[in-house]
């Protein structure tokens, strides 16, 4: 197997990580875990941007999507309800 | 039930978007794209073509983006300042490791962020990325020491002056070269791939970096300290 095939396999794995983490972020009852899942989605997508030769977008996605917005969501979740639909 | 409806909505929207892709993205590139790729270097002198497009050809959009970011940070600060009635948790002091690490890492992170936006016209990255990196350094500082107050007056001056400078650079293009945010003719383009080159693009990206960095820092400060303000009231 040459290097291109390996990289394609890695791309497929990262795509799977994106899909699974996105589903996890949508369905997880614990909002802290859901936020971390959303951060993983951003990090994996930034790797895909890098593979698609868009380093500028990859840097934005990693710094803002995976870094700052995850932290801002975490702060917001800590200051509100940690579990979705507790009062229902 | 709510989840089933959301899943149906997501699948429907996804299907519609999938059908729209061939319409929205024609297979060939248009004349505008060809012009950017062929003449971008000649027009702007920057080796990072993405920066040439973002700051020069689409500079007006970037001005709009910066304004949107400013408005959202102002809105968040406004809402969080006036929020009351939330349960306030006693802030747990950060461990010695986090405090020492934050003290050691803050300066390198800020220098790295500044490097990203100063070299925006040469290497990948630019004002938004560099500003976000600087804000993450500020976040580390805030996490290590919850009592630390950022100099809000200084940050809002930096933010306002850099926004003002962005518009001034655009007006300079309007006066000298005949169109808002024009690059060619305002400043010499210089030698390719040097730090001082590409006309006004590095100046604008440095201003954007300062603006985005100070805005995001203020946003993080407001988020982290919103509980602390209620304790004081």
mmCIF file of C-alpha atoms in Angstrom:
data_model
loop_
_atom_site.group_PDB
_atom_site.id
_atom_site.type_symbol
_atom_site.label_atom_id
_atom_site.label_comp_id
_atom_site.label_asym_id
_atom_site.label_seq_id
_atom_site.Cartn_x
_atom_site.Cartn_y
_atom_site.Cartn_z
ATOM 1 C CA UNK A 1 0.000 0.000 0.000
ATOM 2 C CA UNK A 2 1.416 3.357 -0.906
ATOM 3 C CA UNK A 3 1.161 6.573 1.048
ATOM 4 C CA UNK A 4 -1.817 7.963 -0.923
ATOM 5 C CA UNK A 5 -3.960 4.949 -0.074
ATOM 6 C CA UNK A 6 -3.023 5.264 3.572
ATOM 7 C CA UNK A 7 -3.952 8.940 3.603
ATOM 8 C CA UNK A 8 -7.285 8.162 1.956
ATOM 9 C CA UNK A 9 -7.973 5.583 4.648
ATOM 10 C CA UNK A 10 -7.127 8.194 7.299
ATOM 11 C CA UNK A 11 -9.499 10.646 5.595
ATOM 12 C CA UNK A 12 -12.292 8.064 5.691
ATOM 13 C CA UNK A 13 -11.623 7.400 9.369
ATOM 14 C CA UNK A 14 -11.732 11.119 10.127
ATOM 15 C CA UNK A 15 -15.022 11.416 8.216
ATOM 16 C CA UNK A 16 -16.403 8.606 10.389
ATOM 17 C CA UNK A 17 -15.190 10.452 13.498
ATOM 18 C CA UNK A 18 -16.984 13.594 12.270
ATOM 19 C CA UNK A 19 -20.276 11.735 11.717
ATOM 20 C CA UNK A 20 -20.156 9.797 14.998
ATOM 21 C CA UNK A 21 -19.195 12.865 17.034
ATOM 22 C CA UNK A 22 -21.912 14.954 15.384
ATOM 23 C CA UNK A 23 -24.535 12.322 16.271
ATOM 24 C CA UNK A 24 -23.093 12.178 19.787
ATOM 25 C CA UNK A 25 -23.299 15.953 20.115
ATOM 26 C CA UNK A 26 -26.921 15.878 18.977
ATOM 27 C CA UNK A 27 -28.226 13.036 21.161
ATOM 28 C CA UNK A 28 -26.091 13.107 24.339
ATOM 29 C CA UNK A 29 -28.127 14.147 27.401
ATOM 30 C CA UNK A 30 -25.126 15.572 29.258
ATOM 31 C CA UNK A 31 -24.477 18.952 27.693
ATOM 32 C CA UNK A 32 -20.812 19.048 28.749
ATOM 33 C CA UNK A 33 -20.209 15.807 26.840
ATOM 34 C CA UNK A 34 -22.210 17.110 23.882
ATOM 35 C CA UNK A 35 -20.045 20.256 23.813
ATOM 36 C CA UNK A 36 -16.869 18.183 23.807
ATOM 37 C CA UNK A 37 -18.327 16.099 20.946
ATOM 38 C CA UNK A 38 -18.963 19.320 18.998
ATOM 39 C CA UNK A 39 -15.337 20.345 19.616
ATOM 40 C CA UNK A 40 -14.162 16.975 18.266
ATOM 41 C CA UNK A 41 -16.278 17.570 15.125
ATOM 42 C CA UNK A 42 -14.520 20.915 14.583
ATOM 43 C CA UNK A 43 -11.065 19.440 15.160
ATOM 44 C CA UNK A 44 -11.675 16.570 12.725
ATOM 45 C CA UNK A 45 -13.137 18.947 10.132
ATOM 46 C CA UNK A 46 -10.073 21.175 10.444
ATOM 47 C CA UNK A 47 -7.919 18.130 9.607
ATOM 48 C CA UNK A 48 -10.116 17.511 6.536
ATOM 49 C CA UNK A 49 -9.712 21.168 5.482
ATOM 50 C CA UNK A 50 -5.942 20.722 5.752
ATOM 51 C CA UNK A 51 -6.142 17.591 3.572
ATOM 52 C CA UNK A 52 -8.190 19.571 1.026
ATOM 53 C CA UNK A 53 -5.287 22.091 0.789
ATOM 54 C CA UNK A 54 -7.097 24.888 2.652
ATOM 55 C CA UNK A 55 -4.712 25.673 5.540
ATOM 56 C CA UNK A 56 -6.251 29.120 6.152
ATOM 57 C CA UNK A 57 -9.699 27.633 6.768
ATOM 58 C CA UNK A 58 -8.178 24.784 8.792
ATOM 59 C CA UNK A 59 -6.493 27.275 11.120
ATOM 60 C CA UNK A 60 -9.725 29.211 11.606
ATOM 61 C CA UNK A 61 -11.682 26.038 12.284
ATOM 62 C CA UNK A 62 -9.108 24.739 14.779
ATOM 63 C CA UNK A 63 -8.654 28.042 16.621
ATOM 64 C CA UNK A 64 -12.266 29.245 16.690
ATOM 65 C CA UNK A 65 -14.356 26.095 16.189
ATOM 66 C CA UNK A 66 -12.405 23.624 18.288
ATOM 67 C CA UNK A 67 -10.827 26.100 20.697
ATOM 68 C CA UNK A 68 -12.717 29.246 21.557
ATOM 69 C CA UNK A 69 -16.329 28.310 20.821
ATOM 70 C CA UNK A 70 -15.966 25.000 22.696
ATOM 71 C CA UNK A 71 -14.708 26.915 25.719
ATOM 72 C CA UNK A 72 -17.460 29.532 25.434
ATOM 73 C CA UNK A 73 -20.083 26.758 25.260
ATOM 74 C CA UNK A 74 -18.466 25.017 28.242
ATOM 75 C CA UNK A 75 -18.629 28.208 30.313
ATOM 76 C CA UNK A 76 -22.257 28.745 29.264
ATOM 77 C CA UNK A 77 -23.204 25.134 30.106
ATOM 78 C CA UNK A 78 -21.525 25.358 33.515
ATOM 79 C CA UNK A 79 -23.512 28.471 34.300
ATOM 80 C CA UNK A 80 -26.853 26.949 33.257
ATOM 81 C CA UNK A 81 -28.157 23.371 33.240
ATOM 82 C CA UNK A 82 -25.699 20.545 32.762
ATOM 83 C CA UNK A 83 -28.299 17.927 31.817
ATOM 84 C CA UNK A 84 -30.796 18.490 29.040
ATOM 85 C CA UNK A 85 -34.485 18.394 29.945
ATOM 86 C CA UNK A 86 -34.011 17.828 33.684
ATOM 87 C CA UNK A 87 -37.224 19.645 34.553
ATOM 88 C CA UNK A 88 -39.473 17.688 32.182
ATOM 89 C CA UNK B 1 -40.947 13.148 19.393
ATOM 90 C CA UNK B 2 -38.925 16.359 19.182
ATOM 91 C CA UNK B 3 -35.850 14.359 18.187
ATOM 92 C CA UNK B 4 -37.727 12.471 15.467
ATOM 93 C CA UNK B 5 -38.941 15.755 13.986
ATOM 94 C CA UNK B 6 -35.413 17.179 14.069
ATOM 95 C CA UNK B 7 -33.989 14.080 12.391
ATOM 96 C CA UNK B 8 -36.640 14.282 9.636
ATOM 97 C CA UNK B 9 -35.874 18.005 9.198
ATOM 98 C CA UNK B 10 -32.108 17.384 9.019
ATOM 99 C CA UNK B 11 -32.520 14.577 6.464
ATOM 100 C CA UNK B 12 -34.853 16.714 4.335
ATOM 101 C CA UNK B 13 -32.547 19.725 4.390
ATOM 102 C CA UNK B 14 -29.563 17.499 3.624
ATOM 103 C CA UNK B 15 -31.366 15.943 0.656
ATOM 104 C CA UNK B 16 -32.368 19.359 -0.724
ATOM 105 C CA UNK B 17 -28.804 20.702 -0.336
ATOM 106 C CA UNK B 18 -27.412 17.565 -2.008
ATOM 107 C CA UNK B 19 -29.732 18.164 -4.955
ATOM 108 C CA UNK B 20 -28.697 21.829 -5.055
ATOM 109 C CA UNK B 21 -24.929 21.199 -5.180
ATOM 110 C CA UNK B 22 -24.658 20.855 -8.993
ATOM 111 C CA UNK B 23 -26.681 24.063 -9.436
ATOM 112 C CA UNK B 24 -24.780 26.087 -6.834
ATOM 113 C CA UNK B 25 -21.334 24.821 -7.832
ATOM 114 C CA UNK B 26 -20.853 24.629 -11.580
ATOM 115 C CA UNK B 27 -18.010 22.340 -12.551
ATOM 116 C CA UNK B 28 -15.818 24.958 -14.233
ATOM 117 C CA UNK B 29 -14.421 28.135 -12.718
ATOM 118 C CA UNK B 30 -15.820 31.493 -13.706
ATOM 119 C CA UNK B 31 -13.964 34.448 -15.178
ATOM 120 C CA UNK B 32 -13.675 36.100 -11.758
ATOM 121 C CA UNK B 33 -11.873 33.073 -10.316
ATOM 122 C CA UNK B 34 -9.499 33.020 -13.282
ATOM 123 C CA UNK B 35 -8.767 36.707 -12.765
ATOM 124 C CA UNK B 36 -7.996 36.181 -9.076
ATOM 125 C CA UNK B 37 -5.662 33.250 -9.686
ATOM 126 C CA UNK B 38 -3.939 34.732 -12.722
ATOM 127 C CA UNK B 39 -3.563 38.362 -11.618
ATOM 128 C CA UNK B 40 -3.717 38.125 -7.816
ATOM 129 C CA UNK B 41 0.041 38.206 -7.381
ATOM 130 C CA UNK B 42 0.474 41.016 -9.900
ATOM 131 C CA UNK B 43 -2.296 43.092 -8.321
ATOM 132 C CA UNK B 44 -1.361 42.638 -4.681
ATOM 133 C CA UNK B 45 2.166 41.242 -4.408
ATOM 134 C CA UNK B 46 1.245 38.876 -1.585
ATOM 135 C CA UNK B 47 2.372 35.269 -1.778
ATOM 136 C CA UNK B 48 -0.726 34.040 0.081
ATOM 137 C CA UNK B 49 -3.465 34.340 -2.535
ATOM 138 C CA UNK B 50 -6.195 33.679 0.048
ATOM 139 C CA UNK B 51 -5.137 36.812 1.926
ATOM 140 C CA UNK B 52 -5.114 38.826 -1.283
ATOM 141 C CA UNK B 53 -8.718 37.789 -1.897
ATOM 142 C CA UNK B 54 -9.942 38.182 1.686
ATOM 143 C CA UNK B 55 -8.347 41.576 2.335
ATOM 144 C CA UNK B 56 -8.278 43.165 -1.092
ATOM 145 C CA UNK B 57 -10.775 41.775 -3.608
ATOM 146 C CA UNK B 58 -13.283 40.865 -0.891
ATOM 147 C CA UNK B 59 -12.077 43.458 1.617
ATOM 148 C CA UNK B 60 -15.502 45.003 1.934
ATOM 149 C CA UNK B 61 -16.926 41.625 3.060
ATOM 150 C CA UNK B 62 -14.140 41.370 5.617
ATOM 151 C CA UNK B 63 -15.092 44.788 6.969
ATOM 152 C CA UNK B 64 -18.633 43.450 7.314
ATOM 153 C CA UNK B 65 -17.412 40.303 9.089
ATOM 154 C CA UNK B 66 -15.401 42.360 11.560
ATOM 155 C CA UNK B 67 -18.493 44.515 12.188
ATOM 156 C CA UNK B 68 -20.638 41.414 12.774
ATOM 157 C CA UNK B 69 -18.098 40.098 15.287
ATOM 158 C CA UNK B 70 -18.048 43.476 17.020
ATOM 159 C CA UNK B 71 -21.849 43.554 17.237
ATOM 160 C CA UNK B 72 -22.117 40.014 18.594
ATOM 161 C CA UNK B 73 -19.457 40.657 21.260
ATOM 162 C CA UNK B 74 -21.205 43.896 22.244
ATOM 163 C CA UNK B 75 -24.531 42.065 22.442
ATOM 164 C CA UNK B 76 -23.083 39.257 24.574
ATOM 165 C CA UNK B 77 -21.426 41.768 26.907
ATOM 166 C CA UNK B 78 -24.664 43.743 27.182
ATOM 167 C CA UNK B 79 -26.807 40.676 27.961
ATOM 168 C CA UNK B 80 -24.379 39.078 30.415
ATOM 169 C CA UNK B 81 -23.789 42.285 32.349
ATOM 170 C CA UNK B 82 -27.483 42.589 33.107
ATOM 171 C CA UNK B 83 -28.219 38.962 33.894
ATOM 172 C CA UNK B 84 -29.116 38.235 37.480
ATOM 173 C CA UNK B 85 -30.710 35.463 39.477
ATOM 174 C CA UNK B 86 -28.376 32.671 38.355
ATOM 175 C CA UNK B 87 -26.828 30.350 40.893
ATOM 176 C CA UNK B 88 -23.313 31.495 41.582
ATOM 177 C CA UNK B 89 -20.689 28.879 42.257
ATOM 178 C CA UNK B 90 -17.712 29.743 44.372
ATOM 179 C CA UNK B 91 -14.755 29.859 41.923
ATOM 180 C CA UNK B 92 -12.317 27.060 42.637
ATOM 181 C CA UNK B 93 -8.738 28.378 42.569
ATOM 182 C CA UNK B 94 -6.672 26.849 39.775
ATOM 183 C CA UNK B 95 -3.904 24.441 40.672
ATOM 184 C CA UNK B 96 -0.260 25.477 40.923
ATOM 185 C CA UNK B 97 0.486 23.628 37.666
ATOM 186 C CA UNK B 98 -2.154 25.559 35.712
ATOM 187 C CA UNK B 99 -1.051 28.887 37.195
ATOM 188 C CA UNK B 100 2.647 28.324 36.462
ATOM 189 C CA UNK B 101 1.899 26.915 33.013
ATOM 190 C CA UNK B 102 -0.299 29.878 32.167
ATOM 191 C CA UNK B 103 2.385 32.337 33.271
ATOM 192 C CA UNK B 104 4.978 30.526 31.138
ATOM 193 C CA UNK B 105 2.800 30.006 28.055
ATOM 194 C CA UNK B 106 0.968 33.329 27.852
ATOM 195 C CA UNK B 107 3.811 35.299 26.234
ATOM 196 C CA UNK B 108 4.724 32.619 23.627
ATOM 197 C CA UNK B 109 1.051 32.200 22.662
ATOM 198 C CA UNK B 110 0.590 35.948 22.184
ATOM 199 C CA UNK B 111 3.820 36.177 20.169
ATOM 200 C CA UNK B 112 2.662 33.249 18.013
ATOM 201 C CA UNK B 113 -0.686 34.925 17.397
ATOM 202 C CA UNK B 114 1.082 38.155 16.433
ATOM 203 C CA UNK B 115 3.377 36.144 14.132
ATOM 204 C CA UNK B 116 0.325 34.628 12.401
ATOM 205 C CA UNK B 117 -1.307 37.972 11.610
ATOM 206 C CA UNK B 118 1.923 39.839 10.791
ATOM 207 C CA UNK B 119 2.785 37.104 8.244
ATOM 208 C CA UNK B 120 -0.793 36.898 6.962
ATOM 209 C CA UNK B 121 0.203 37.928 3.436
ATOM 210 C CA UNK B 122 3.022 35.355 3.278
ATOM 211 C CA UNK B 123 1.871 32.185 5.069
ATOM 212 C CA UNK B 124 -1.511 30.595 5.825
ATOM 213 C CA UNK B 125 -3.485 32.423 8.456
ATOM 214 C CA UNK B 126 -4.160 36.045 9.122
ATOM 215 C CA UNK B 127 -6.000 38.493 11.307
ATOM 216 C CA UNK B 128 -8.872 36.259 12.399
ATOM 217 C CA UNK B 129 -6.676 33.247 13.155
ATOM 218 C CA UNK B 130 -4.007 35.294 14.943
ATOM 219 C CA UNK B 131 -6.649 37.135 16.964
ATOM 220 C CA UNK B 132 -8.234 33.833 18.003
ATOM 221 C CA UNK B 133 -4.835 32.465 19.085
ATOM 222 C CA UNK B 134 -4.194 35.597 21.183
ATOM 223 C CA UNK B 135 -7.639 35.260 22.756
ATOM 224 C CA UNK B 136 -6.898 31.621 23.659
ATOM 225 C CA UNK B 137 -3.763 32.833 25.482
ATOM 226 C CA UNK B 138 -5.913 35.361 27.350
ATOM 227 C CA UNK B 139 -8.336 32.530 28.163
ATOM 228 C CA UNK B 140 -5.482 30.520 29.706
ATOM 229 C CA UNK B 141 -4.594 33.528 31.842
ATOM 230 C CA UNK B 142 -8.237 33.902 32.935
ATOM 231 C CA UNK B 143 -8.576 30.190 33.752
ATOM 232 C CA UNK B 144 -5.417 30.268 35.860
ATOM 233 C CA UNK B 145 -6.485 33.326 37.806
ATOM 234 C CA UNK B 146 -10.214 34.022 37.977
ATOM 235 C CA UNK B 147 -9.704 37.263 39.871
ATOM 236 C CA UNK B 148 -7.596 38.828 37.151
ATOM 237 C CA UNK B 149 -9.379 41.752 35.513
ATOM 238 C CA UNK B 150 -8.507 42.610 31.932
ATOM 239 C CA UNK B 151 -7.871 46.278 31.125
ATOM 240 C CA UNK B 152 -11.223 46.863 29.421
ATOM 241 C CA UNK B 153 -10.490 50.527 28.686
ATOM 242 C CA UNK B 154 -7.243 49.723 26.876
ATOM 243 C CA UNK B 155 -8.830 46.816 24.972
ATOM 244 C CA UNK B 156 -11.745 48.924 23.765
ATOM 245 C CA UNK B 157 -9.331 51.642 22.639
ATOM 246 C CA UNK B 158 -7.269 49.068 20.690
ATOM 247 C CA UNK B 159 -10.462 47.633 19.220
ATOM 248 C CA UNK B 160 -11.917 51.008 18.190
ATOM 249 C CA UNK B 161 -8.664 52.411 16.811
ATOM 250 C CA UNK B 162 -7.954 49.319 14.713
ATOM 251 C CA UNK B 163 -11.481 49.351 13.295
ATOM 252 C CA UNK B 164 -11.046 53.032 12.531
ATOM 253 C CA UNK B 165 -7.674 52.312 10.904
ATOM 254 C CA UNK B 166 -9.259 49.626 8.702
ATOM 255 C CA UNK B 167 -11.794 52.156 7.387
ATOM 256 C CA UNK B 168 -9.038 54.783 6.977
ATOM 257 C CA UNK B 169 -6.970 52.333 4.893
ATOM 258 C CA UNK B 170 -10.053 51.724 2.761
ATOM 259 C CA UNK B 171 -10.617 55.465 2.352
ATOM 260 C CA UNK B 172 -6.957 55.920 1.385
ATOM 261 C CA UNK B 173 -7.575 53.462 -1.437
ATOM 262 C CA UNK B 174 -10.698 55.390 -2.422
ATOM 263 C CA UNK B 175 -8.814 58.702 -2.562
ATOM 264 C CA UNK B 176 -5.532 57.538 -4.129
ATOM 265 C CA UNK B 177 -6.536 54.624 -6.350
ATOM 266 C CA UNK B 178 -10.223 55.313 -6.964
ATOM 267 C CA UNK B 179 -11.930 52.409 -5.186
ATOM 268 C CA UNK B 180 -12.610 51.555 -1.557
ATOM 269 C CA UNK B 181 -9.898 49.289 -0.081
ATOM 270 C CA UNK B 182 -7.847 49.408 -3.274
ATOM 271 C CA UNK B 183 -4.298 48.185 -2.801
ATOM 272 C CA UNK B 184 -2.372 48.940 -5.954
ATOM 273 C CA UNK B 185 -0.982 52.474 -5.973
ATOM 274 C CA UNK B 186 -1.577 53.263 -2.285
ATOM 275 C CA UNK B 187 1.679 51.788 -1.031
ATOM 276 C CA UNK B 188 4.501 50.173 -3.037
ATOM 277 C CA UNK B 189 3.950 46.438 -3.468
ATOM 278 C CA UNK B 190 7.599 45.698 -2.677
ATOM 279 C CA UNK B 191 9.497 42.537 -3.352
ATOM 280 C CA UNK B 192 7.648 39.241 -3.498
ATOM 281 C CA UNK B 193 7.682 37.083 -0.337
ATOM 282 C CA UNK B 194 9.243 39.733 1.917
ATOM 283 C CA UNK B 195 7.741 40.791 5.238
ATOM 284 C CA UNK B 196 7.320 44.392 4.086
ATOM 285 C CA UNK B 197 5.468 43.847 0.821
ATOM 286 C CA UNK B 198 1.954 43.569 -0.627
ATOM 287 C CA UNK B 199 1.043 47.224 -0.027
ATOM 288 C CA UNK B 200 -1.639 47.891 2.578
ATOM 289 C CA UNK B 201 -2.578 44.203 3.062
ATOM 290 C CA UNK B 202 -0.224 43.572 6.038
ATOM 291 C CA UNK B 203 -1.344 46.818 7.697
ATOM 292 C CA UNK B 204 -5.014 45.874 7.364
ATOM 293 C CA UNK B 205 -4.388 42.324 8.595
ATOM 294 C CA UNK B 206 -2.444 43.581 11.625
ATOM 295 C CA UNK B 207 -5.368 45.891 12.426
ATOM 296 C CA UNK B 208 -7.850 43.016 11.992
ATOM 297 C CA UNK B 209 -5.711 40.801 14.233
ATOM 298 C CA UNK B 210 -5.614 43.428 16.990
ATOM 299 C CA UNK B 211 -9.356 44.036 16.644
ATOM 300 C CA UNK B 212 -10.371 40.367 16.676
ATOM 301 C CA UNK B 213 -7.941 39.553 19.503
ATOM 302 C CA UNK B 214 -9.223 42.340 21.749
ATOM 303 C CA UNK B 215 -12.872 41.594 20.942
ATOM 304 C CA UNK B 216 -12.603 37.874 21.687
ATOM 305 C CA UNK B 217 -10.588 38.589 24.847
ATOM 306 C CA UNK B 218 -13.305 40.928 26.094
ATOM 307 C CA UNK B 219 -15.955 38.298 25.249
ATOM 308 C CA UNK B 220 -14.096 35.599 27.223
ATOM 309 C CA UNK B 221 -13.547 38.009 30.113
ATOM 310 C CA UNK B 222 -17.255 38.853 30.204
ATOM 311 C CA UNK B 223 -18.215 35.155 30.081
ATOM 312 C CA UNK B 224 -15.769 34.119 32.810
ATOM 313 C CA UNK B 225 -16.492 37.049 35.092
ATOM 314 C CA UNK B 226 -20.276 37.236 34.705
ATOM 315 C CA UNK B 227 -20.679 35.199 37.918
ATOM 316 C CA UNK B 228 -18.122 37.315 39.742
ATOM 317 C CA UNK B 229 -20.031 40.503 38.978
ATOM 318 C CA UNK B 230 -23.184 39.081 40.553
ATOM 319 C CA UNK B 231 -21.242 38.247 43.681
ATOM 320 C CA UNK B 232 -20.198 41.860 43.918
ATOM 321 C CA UNK B 233 -23.744 43.164 43.504
#
